[in-house]
PDB file of C-alpha atoms in Angstrom:
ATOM      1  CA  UNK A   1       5.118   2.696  16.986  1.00  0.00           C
ATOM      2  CA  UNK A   2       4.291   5.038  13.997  1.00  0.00           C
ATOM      3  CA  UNK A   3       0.480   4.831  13.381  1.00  0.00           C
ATOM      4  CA  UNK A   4      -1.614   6.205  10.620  1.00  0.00           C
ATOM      5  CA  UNK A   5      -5.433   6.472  11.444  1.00  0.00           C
ATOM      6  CA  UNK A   6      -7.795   6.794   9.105  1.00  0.00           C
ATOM      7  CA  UNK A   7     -11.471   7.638  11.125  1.00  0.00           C
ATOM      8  CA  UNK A   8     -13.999   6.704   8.395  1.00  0.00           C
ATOM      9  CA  UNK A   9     -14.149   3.197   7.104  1.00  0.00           C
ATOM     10  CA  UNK A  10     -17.090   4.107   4.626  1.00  0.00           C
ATOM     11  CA  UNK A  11     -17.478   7.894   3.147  1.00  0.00           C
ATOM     12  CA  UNK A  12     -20.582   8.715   0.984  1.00  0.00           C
ATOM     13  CA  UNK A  13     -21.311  11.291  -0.685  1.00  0.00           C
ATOM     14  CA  UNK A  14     -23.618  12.546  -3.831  1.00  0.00           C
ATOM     15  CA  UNK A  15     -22.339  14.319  -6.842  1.00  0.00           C
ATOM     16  CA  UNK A  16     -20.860  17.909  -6.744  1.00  0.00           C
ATOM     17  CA  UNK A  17     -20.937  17.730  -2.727  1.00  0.00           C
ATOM     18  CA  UNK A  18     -17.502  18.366  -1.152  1.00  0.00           C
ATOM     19  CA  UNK A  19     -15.591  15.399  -0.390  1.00  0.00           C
ATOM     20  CA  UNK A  20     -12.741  15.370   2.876  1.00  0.00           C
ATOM     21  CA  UNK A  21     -10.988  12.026   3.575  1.00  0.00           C
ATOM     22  CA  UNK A  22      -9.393  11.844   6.970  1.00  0.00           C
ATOM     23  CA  UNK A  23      -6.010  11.237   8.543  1.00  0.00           C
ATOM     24  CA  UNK A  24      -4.027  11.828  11.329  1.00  0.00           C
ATOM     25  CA  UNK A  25      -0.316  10.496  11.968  1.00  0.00           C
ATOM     26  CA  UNK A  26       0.978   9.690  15.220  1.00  0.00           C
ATOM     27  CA  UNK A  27       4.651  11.052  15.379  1.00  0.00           C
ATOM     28  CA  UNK A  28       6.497  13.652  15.588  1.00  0.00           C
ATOM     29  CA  UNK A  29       9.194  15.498  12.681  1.00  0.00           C
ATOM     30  CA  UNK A  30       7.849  16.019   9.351  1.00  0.00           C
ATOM     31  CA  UNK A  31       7.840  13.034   7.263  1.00  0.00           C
ATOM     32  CA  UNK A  32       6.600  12.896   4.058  1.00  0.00           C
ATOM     33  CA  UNK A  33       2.848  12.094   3.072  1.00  0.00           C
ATOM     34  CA  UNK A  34       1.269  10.315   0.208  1.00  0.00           C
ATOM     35  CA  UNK A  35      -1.928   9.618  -0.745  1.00  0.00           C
ATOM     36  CA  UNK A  36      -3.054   6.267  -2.486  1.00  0.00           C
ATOM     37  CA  UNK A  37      -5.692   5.250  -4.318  1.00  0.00           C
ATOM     38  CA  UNK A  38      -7.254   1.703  -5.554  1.00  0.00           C
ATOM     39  CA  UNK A  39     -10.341   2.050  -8.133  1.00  0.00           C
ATOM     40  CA  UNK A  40     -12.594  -0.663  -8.619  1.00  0.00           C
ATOM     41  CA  UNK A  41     -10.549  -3.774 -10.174  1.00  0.00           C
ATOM     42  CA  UNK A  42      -7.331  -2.160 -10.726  1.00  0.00           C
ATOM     43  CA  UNK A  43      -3.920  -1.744  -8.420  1.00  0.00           C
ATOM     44  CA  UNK A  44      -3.433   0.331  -5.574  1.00  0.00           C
ATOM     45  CA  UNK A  45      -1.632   2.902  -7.045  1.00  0.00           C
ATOM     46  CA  UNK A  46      -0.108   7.037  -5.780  1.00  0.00           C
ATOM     47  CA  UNK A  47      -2.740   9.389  -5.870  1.00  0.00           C
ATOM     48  CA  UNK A  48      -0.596  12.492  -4.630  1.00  0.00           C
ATOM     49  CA  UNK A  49       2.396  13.391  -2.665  1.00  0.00           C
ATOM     50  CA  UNK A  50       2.317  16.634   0.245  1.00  0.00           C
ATOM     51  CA  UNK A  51       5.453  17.939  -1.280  1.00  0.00           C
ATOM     52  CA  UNK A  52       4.577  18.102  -4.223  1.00  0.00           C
ATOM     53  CA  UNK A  53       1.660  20.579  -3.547  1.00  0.00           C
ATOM     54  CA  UNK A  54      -0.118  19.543  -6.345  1.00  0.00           C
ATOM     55  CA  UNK A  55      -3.864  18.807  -7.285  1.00  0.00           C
ATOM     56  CA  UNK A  56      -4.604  15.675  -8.907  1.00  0.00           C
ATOM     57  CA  UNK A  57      -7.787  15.206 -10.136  1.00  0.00           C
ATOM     58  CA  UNK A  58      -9.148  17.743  -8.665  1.00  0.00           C
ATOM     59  CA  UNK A  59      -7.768  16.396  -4.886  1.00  0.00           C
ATOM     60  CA  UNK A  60      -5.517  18.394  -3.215  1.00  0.00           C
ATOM     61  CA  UNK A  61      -4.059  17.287   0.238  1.00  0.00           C
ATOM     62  CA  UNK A  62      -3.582  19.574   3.610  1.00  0.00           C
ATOM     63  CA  UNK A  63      -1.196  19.301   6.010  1.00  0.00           C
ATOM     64  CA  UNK A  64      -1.468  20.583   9.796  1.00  0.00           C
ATOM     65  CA  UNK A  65       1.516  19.716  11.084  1.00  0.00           C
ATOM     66  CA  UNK A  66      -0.114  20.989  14.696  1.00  0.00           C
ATOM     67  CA  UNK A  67      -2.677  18.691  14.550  1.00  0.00           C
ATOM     68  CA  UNK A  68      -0.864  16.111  12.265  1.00  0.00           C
ATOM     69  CA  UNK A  69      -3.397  15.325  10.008  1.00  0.00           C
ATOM     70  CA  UNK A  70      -3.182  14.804   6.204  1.00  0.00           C
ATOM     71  CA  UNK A  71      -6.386  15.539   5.129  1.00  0.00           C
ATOM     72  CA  UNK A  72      -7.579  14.582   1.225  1.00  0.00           C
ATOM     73  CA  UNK A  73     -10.144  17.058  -0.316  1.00  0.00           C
ATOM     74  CA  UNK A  74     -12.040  18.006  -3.114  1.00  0.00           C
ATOM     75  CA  UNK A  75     -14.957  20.583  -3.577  1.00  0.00           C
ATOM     76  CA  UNK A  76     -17.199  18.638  -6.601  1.00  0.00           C
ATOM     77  CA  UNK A  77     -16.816  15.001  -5.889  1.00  0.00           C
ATOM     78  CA  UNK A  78     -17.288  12.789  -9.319  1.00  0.00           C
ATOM     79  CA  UNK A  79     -18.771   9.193  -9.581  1.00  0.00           C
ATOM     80  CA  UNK A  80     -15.341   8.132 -10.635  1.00  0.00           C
ATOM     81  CA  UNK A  81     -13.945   8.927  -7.631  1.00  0.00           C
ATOM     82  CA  UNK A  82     -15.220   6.015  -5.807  1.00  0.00           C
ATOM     83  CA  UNK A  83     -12.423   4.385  -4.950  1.00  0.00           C
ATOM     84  CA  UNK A  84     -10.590   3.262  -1.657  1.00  0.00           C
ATOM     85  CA  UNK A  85      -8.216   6.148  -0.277  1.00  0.00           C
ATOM     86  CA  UNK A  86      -5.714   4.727   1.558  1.00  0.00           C
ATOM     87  CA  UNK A  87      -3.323   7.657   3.241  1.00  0.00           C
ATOM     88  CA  UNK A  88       0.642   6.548   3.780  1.00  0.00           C
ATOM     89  CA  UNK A  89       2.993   8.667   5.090  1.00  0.00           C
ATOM     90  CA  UNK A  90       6.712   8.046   4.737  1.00  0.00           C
ATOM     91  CA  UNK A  91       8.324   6.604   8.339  1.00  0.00           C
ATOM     92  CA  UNK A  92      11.060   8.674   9.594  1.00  0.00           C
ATOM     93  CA  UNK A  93      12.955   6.513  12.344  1.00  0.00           C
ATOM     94  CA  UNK A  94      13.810   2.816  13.269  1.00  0.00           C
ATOM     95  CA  UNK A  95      12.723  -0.160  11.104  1.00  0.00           C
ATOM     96  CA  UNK A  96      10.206   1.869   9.571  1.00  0.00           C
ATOM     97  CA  UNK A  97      12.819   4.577   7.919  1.00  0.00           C
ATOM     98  CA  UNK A  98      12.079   5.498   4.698  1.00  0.00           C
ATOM     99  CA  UNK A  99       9.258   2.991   4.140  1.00  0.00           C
ATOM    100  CA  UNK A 100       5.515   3.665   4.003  1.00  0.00           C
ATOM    101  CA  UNK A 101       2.789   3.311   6.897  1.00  0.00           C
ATOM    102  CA  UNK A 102      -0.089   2.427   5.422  1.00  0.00           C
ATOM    103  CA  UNK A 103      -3.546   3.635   7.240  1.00  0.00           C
ATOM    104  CA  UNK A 104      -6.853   1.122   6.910  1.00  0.00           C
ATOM    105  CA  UNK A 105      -8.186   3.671   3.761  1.00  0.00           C
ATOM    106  CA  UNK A 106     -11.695   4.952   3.677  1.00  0.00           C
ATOM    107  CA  UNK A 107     -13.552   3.762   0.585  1.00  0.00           C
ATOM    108  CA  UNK A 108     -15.489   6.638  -1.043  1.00  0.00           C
ATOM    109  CA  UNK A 109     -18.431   6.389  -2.291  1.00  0.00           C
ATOM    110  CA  UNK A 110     -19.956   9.118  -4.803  1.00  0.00           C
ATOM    111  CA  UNK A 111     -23.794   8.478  -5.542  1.00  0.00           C
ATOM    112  CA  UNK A 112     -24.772   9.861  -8.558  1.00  0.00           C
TER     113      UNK A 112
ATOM    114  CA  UNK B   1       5.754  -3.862 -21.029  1.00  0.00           C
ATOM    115  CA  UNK B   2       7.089  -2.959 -18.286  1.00  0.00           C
ATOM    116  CA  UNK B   3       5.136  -4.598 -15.537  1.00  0.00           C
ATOM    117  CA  UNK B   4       4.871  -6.142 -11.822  1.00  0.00           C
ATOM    118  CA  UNK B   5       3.582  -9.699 -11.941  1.00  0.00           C
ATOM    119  CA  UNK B   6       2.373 -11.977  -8.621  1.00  0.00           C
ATOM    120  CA  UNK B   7       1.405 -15.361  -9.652  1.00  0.00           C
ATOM    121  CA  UNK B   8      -0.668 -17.148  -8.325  1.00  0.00           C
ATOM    122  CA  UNK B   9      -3.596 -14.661  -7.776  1.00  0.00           C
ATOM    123  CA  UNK B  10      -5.279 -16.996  -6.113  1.00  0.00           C
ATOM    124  CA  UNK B  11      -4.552 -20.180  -4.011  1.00  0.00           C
ATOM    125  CA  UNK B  12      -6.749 -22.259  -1.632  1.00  0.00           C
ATOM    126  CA  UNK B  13      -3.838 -25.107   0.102  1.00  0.00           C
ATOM    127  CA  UNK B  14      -4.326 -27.246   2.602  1.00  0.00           C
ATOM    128  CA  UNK B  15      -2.305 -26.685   6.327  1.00  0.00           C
ATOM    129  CA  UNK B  16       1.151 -28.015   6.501  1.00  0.00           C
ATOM    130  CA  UNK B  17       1.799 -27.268   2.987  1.00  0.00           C
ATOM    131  CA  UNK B  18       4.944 -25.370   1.845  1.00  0.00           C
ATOM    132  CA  UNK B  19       4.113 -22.553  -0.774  1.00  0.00           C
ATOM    133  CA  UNK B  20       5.807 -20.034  -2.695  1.00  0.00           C
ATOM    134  CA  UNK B  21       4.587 -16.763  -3.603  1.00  0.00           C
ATOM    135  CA  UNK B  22       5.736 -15.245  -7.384  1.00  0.00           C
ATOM    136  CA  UNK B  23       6.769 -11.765  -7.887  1.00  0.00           C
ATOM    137  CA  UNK B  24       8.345 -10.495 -10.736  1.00  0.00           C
ATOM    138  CA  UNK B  25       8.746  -6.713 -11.838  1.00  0.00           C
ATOM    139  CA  UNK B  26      10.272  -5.938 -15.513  1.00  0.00           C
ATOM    140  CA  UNK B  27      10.835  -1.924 -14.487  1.00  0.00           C
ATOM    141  CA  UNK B  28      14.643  -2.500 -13.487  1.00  0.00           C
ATOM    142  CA  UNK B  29      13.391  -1.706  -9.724  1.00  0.00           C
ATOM    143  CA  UNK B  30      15.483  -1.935  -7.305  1.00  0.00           C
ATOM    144  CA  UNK B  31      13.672  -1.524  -4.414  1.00  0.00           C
ATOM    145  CA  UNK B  32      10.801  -4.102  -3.643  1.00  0.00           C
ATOM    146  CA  UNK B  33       8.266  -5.078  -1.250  1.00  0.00           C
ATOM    147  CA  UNK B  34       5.821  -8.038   0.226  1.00  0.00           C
ATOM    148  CA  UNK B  35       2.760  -6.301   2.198  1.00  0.00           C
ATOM    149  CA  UNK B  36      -0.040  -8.499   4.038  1.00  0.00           C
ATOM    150  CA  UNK B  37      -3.687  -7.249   4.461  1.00  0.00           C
ATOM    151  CA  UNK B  38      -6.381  -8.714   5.802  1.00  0.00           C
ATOM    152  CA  UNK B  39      -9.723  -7.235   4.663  1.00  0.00           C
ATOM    153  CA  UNK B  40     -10.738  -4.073   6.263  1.00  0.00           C
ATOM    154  CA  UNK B  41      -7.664  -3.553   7.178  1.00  0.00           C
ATOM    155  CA  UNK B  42      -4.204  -1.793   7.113  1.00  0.00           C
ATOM    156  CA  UNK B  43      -1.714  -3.066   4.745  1.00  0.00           C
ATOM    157  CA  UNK B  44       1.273  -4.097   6.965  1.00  0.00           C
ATOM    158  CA  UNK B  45       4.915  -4.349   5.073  1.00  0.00           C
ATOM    159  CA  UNK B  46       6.662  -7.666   5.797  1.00  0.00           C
ATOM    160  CA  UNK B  47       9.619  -7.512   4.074  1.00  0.00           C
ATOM    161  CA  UNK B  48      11.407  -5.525   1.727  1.00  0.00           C
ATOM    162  CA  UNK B  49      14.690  -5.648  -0.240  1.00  0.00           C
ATOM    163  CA  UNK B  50      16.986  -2.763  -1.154  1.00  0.00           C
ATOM    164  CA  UNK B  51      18.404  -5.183  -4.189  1.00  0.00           C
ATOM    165  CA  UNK B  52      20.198  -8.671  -5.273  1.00  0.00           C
ATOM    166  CA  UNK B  53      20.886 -10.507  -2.034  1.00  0.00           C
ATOM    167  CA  UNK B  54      19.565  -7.623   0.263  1.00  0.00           C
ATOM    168  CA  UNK B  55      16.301  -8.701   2.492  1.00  0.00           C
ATOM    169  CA  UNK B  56      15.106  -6.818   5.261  1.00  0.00           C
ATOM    170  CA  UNK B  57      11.767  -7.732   7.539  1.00  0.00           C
ATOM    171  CA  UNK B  58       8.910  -5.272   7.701  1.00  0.00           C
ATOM    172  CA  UNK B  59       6.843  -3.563  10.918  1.00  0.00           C
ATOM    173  CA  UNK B  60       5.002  -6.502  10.718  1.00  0.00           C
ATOM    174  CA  UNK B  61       6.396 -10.380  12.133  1.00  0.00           C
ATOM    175  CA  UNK B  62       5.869 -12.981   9.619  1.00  0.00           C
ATOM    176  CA  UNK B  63       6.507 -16.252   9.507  1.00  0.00           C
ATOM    177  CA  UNK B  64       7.478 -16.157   5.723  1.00  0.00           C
ATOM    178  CA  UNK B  65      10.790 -15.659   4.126  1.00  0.00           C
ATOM    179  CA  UNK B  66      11.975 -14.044   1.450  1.00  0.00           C
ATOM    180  CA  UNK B  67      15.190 -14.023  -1.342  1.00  0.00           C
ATOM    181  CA  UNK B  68      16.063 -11.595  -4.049  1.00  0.00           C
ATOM    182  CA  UNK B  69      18.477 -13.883  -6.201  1.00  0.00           C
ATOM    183  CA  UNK B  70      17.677 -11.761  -8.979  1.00  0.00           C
ATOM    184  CA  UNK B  71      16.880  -7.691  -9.195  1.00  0.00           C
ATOM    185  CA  UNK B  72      13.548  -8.903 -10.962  1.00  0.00           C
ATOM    186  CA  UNK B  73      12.616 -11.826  -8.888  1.00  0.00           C
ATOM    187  CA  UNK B  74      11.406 -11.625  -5.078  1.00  0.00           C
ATOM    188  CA  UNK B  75       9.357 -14.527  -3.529  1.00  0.00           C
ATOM    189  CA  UNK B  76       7.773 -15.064  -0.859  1.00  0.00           C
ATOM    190  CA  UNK B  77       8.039 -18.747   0.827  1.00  0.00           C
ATOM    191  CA  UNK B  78       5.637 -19.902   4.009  1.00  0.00           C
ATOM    192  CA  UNK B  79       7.196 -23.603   5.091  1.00  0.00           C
ATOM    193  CA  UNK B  80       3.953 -24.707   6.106  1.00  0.00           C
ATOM    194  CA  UNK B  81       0.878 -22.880   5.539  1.00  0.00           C
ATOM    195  CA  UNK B  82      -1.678 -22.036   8.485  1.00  0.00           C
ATOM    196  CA  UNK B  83      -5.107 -20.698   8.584  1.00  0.00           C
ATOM    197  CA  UNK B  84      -3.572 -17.452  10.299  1.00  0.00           C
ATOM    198  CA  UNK B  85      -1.460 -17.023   7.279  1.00  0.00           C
ATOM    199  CA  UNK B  86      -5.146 -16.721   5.183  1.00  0.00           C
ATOM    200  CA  UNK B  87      -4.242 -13.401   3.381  1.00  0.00           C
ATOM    201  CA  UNK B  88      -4.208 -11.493   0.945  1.00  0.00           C
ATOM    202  CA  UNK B  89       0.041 -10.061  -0.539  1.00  0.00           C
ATOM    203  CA  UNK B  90       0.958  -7.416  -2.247  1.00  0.00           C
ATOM    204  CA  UNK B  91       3.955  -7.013  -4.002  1.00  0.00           C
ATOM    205  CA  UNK B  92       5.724  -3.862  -4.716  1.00  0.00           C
ATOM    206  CA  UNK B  93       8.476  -2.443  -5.908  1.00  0.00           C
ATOM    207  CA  UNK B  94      10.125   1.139  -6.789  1.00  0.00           C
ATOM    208  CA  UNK B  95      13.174   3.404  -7.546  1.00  0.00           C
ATOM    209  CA  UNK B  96      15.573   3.074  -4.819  1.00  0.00           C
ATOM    210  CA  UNK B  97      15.857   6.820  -4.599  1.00  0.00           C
ATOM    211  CA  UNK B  98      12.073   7.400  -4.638  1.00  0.00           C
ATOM    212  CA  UNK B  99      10.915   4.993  -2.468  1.00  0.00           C
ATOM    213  CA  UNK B 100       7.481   6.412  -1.628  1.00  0.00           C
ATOM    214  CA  UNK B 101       6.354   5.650  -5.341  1.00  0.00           C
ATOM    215  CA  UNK B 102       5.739   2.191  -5.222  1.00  0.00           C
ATOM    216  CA  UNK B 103       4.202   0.536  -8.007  1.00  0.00           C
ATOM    217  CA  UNK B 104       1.778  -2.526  -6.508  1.00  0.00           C
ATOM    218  CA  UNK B 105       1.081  -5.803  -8.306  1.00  0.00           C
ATOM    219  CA  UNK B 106      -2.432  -7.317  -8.524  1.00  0.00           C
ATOM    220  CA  UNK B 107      -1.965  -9.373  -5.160  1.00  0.00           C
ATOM    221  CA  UNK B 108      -2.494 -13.276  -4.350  1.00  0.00           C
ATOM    222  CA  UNK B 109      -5.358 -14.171  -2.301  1.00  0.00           C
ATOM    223  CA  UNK B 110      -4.286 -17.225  -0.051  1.00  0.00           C
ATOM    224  CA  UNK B 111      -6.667 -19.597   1.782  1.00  0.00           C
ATOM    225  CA  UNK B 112      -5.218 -21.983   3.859  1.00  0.00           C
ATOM    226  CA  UNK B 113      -7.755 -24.624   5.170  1.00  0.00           C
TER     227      UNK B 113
END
């Protein structure tokens, strides 16, 4: 089965310190990985995509195809970024084709 | 406005029950999707529709069942409810040609007791 793991339930941080959200994949090929994000009493919504190679918010997203992991990071975490990260790559084979594996998400935590 | 709706967003039911789930998008989606997550934990898709009178089950075995009568309209029906089926379900939907942008509803909390 294609798993996502996410290794940190709880991630906390203070201001300005450097912020790195886990994940690793468990198969093979290159599918393609998301990032999602669900802020405090609002939906669970994209954060960013790998292809994309783009920073949003300030979070830009790593790929090591070697180790698969899909790391999330940012150098200055921000209060606002508390938030549960949930990371969701794309399946590539079976059932799962084309649809999204969620991981259980890490929720952030940025102390002021 | 161009929304995704689940009603209700919360229901406590007795087991035995039969209850449907509502889920209603107004972005002309084609593509849309029931998830179940238990707290803590992964979201797990249980079935998904590619459009009108196309329904598909997710990685995940549910006991629930599913229509898409309508491109707008997909819900979710458990015959009679159990206390495994305590959950909360998201509904989602998206593009059919950019599936990994999926745009979630605000979920229904069920309780069955």
């Amino acid at each position: 089965a294609q798993r996502v793991t996410q290794p940190e339930k709880l991630l906390s941080v203070f201001k300005g310190a450097p912020v790195e959200l886990k994940c690793n994949y468990s198969y093979s090929g290159s599918p393609e990985l998301f990032w999602y994000v669900q802020y405090s009493r609002q939906r669970l919504q994209l954060l960013l995509r790998h292809i994309s190679r783009e920073s949003i918010k300030g979070f830009t997203a790593d790929l090591n195809k070697g180790e698969t992991s899909f790391h999330l990071k940012k150098p200055f975490a921000q209060e606002e970024d508390s938030a549960m990260y949930y990371c969701a790559p794309q399946g590539n084979y079976g059932g799962s084709q084309g649809n999204l594996i969620f991981g259980k998400g890490t929720k952030l935590s940025v102390k002021p | 406005e161009a929304d995704i709706y689940q009603t209700p967003r919360y229901l406590v039911i007795g087991t035995g029950k039969k209850i449907t789930l509502e889920c209603s998008q107004t972005m002309g989606h084609d593509k849309m999707y029931w998830y179940q997550q238990d707290p803590g934990m992964e979201l797990h898709l249980i079935h998904y529709s590619y459009g009108v009178n196309s329904t598909e089950k997710g990685d995940l075995s549910s006991e629930s069942t599913v229509s898409r009568i309508r491109t707008e309209h997909f819900p979710l029906t458990l015959e009679s409810a159990r206390p495994s089926h305590t959950s909360q379900y998201l509904c989602a939907s998206s593009v059919g040609t950019v599936p990994y942008e999926q745009y979630f509803g605000p979920g229904t909390r069920l309780t069955v007791t």
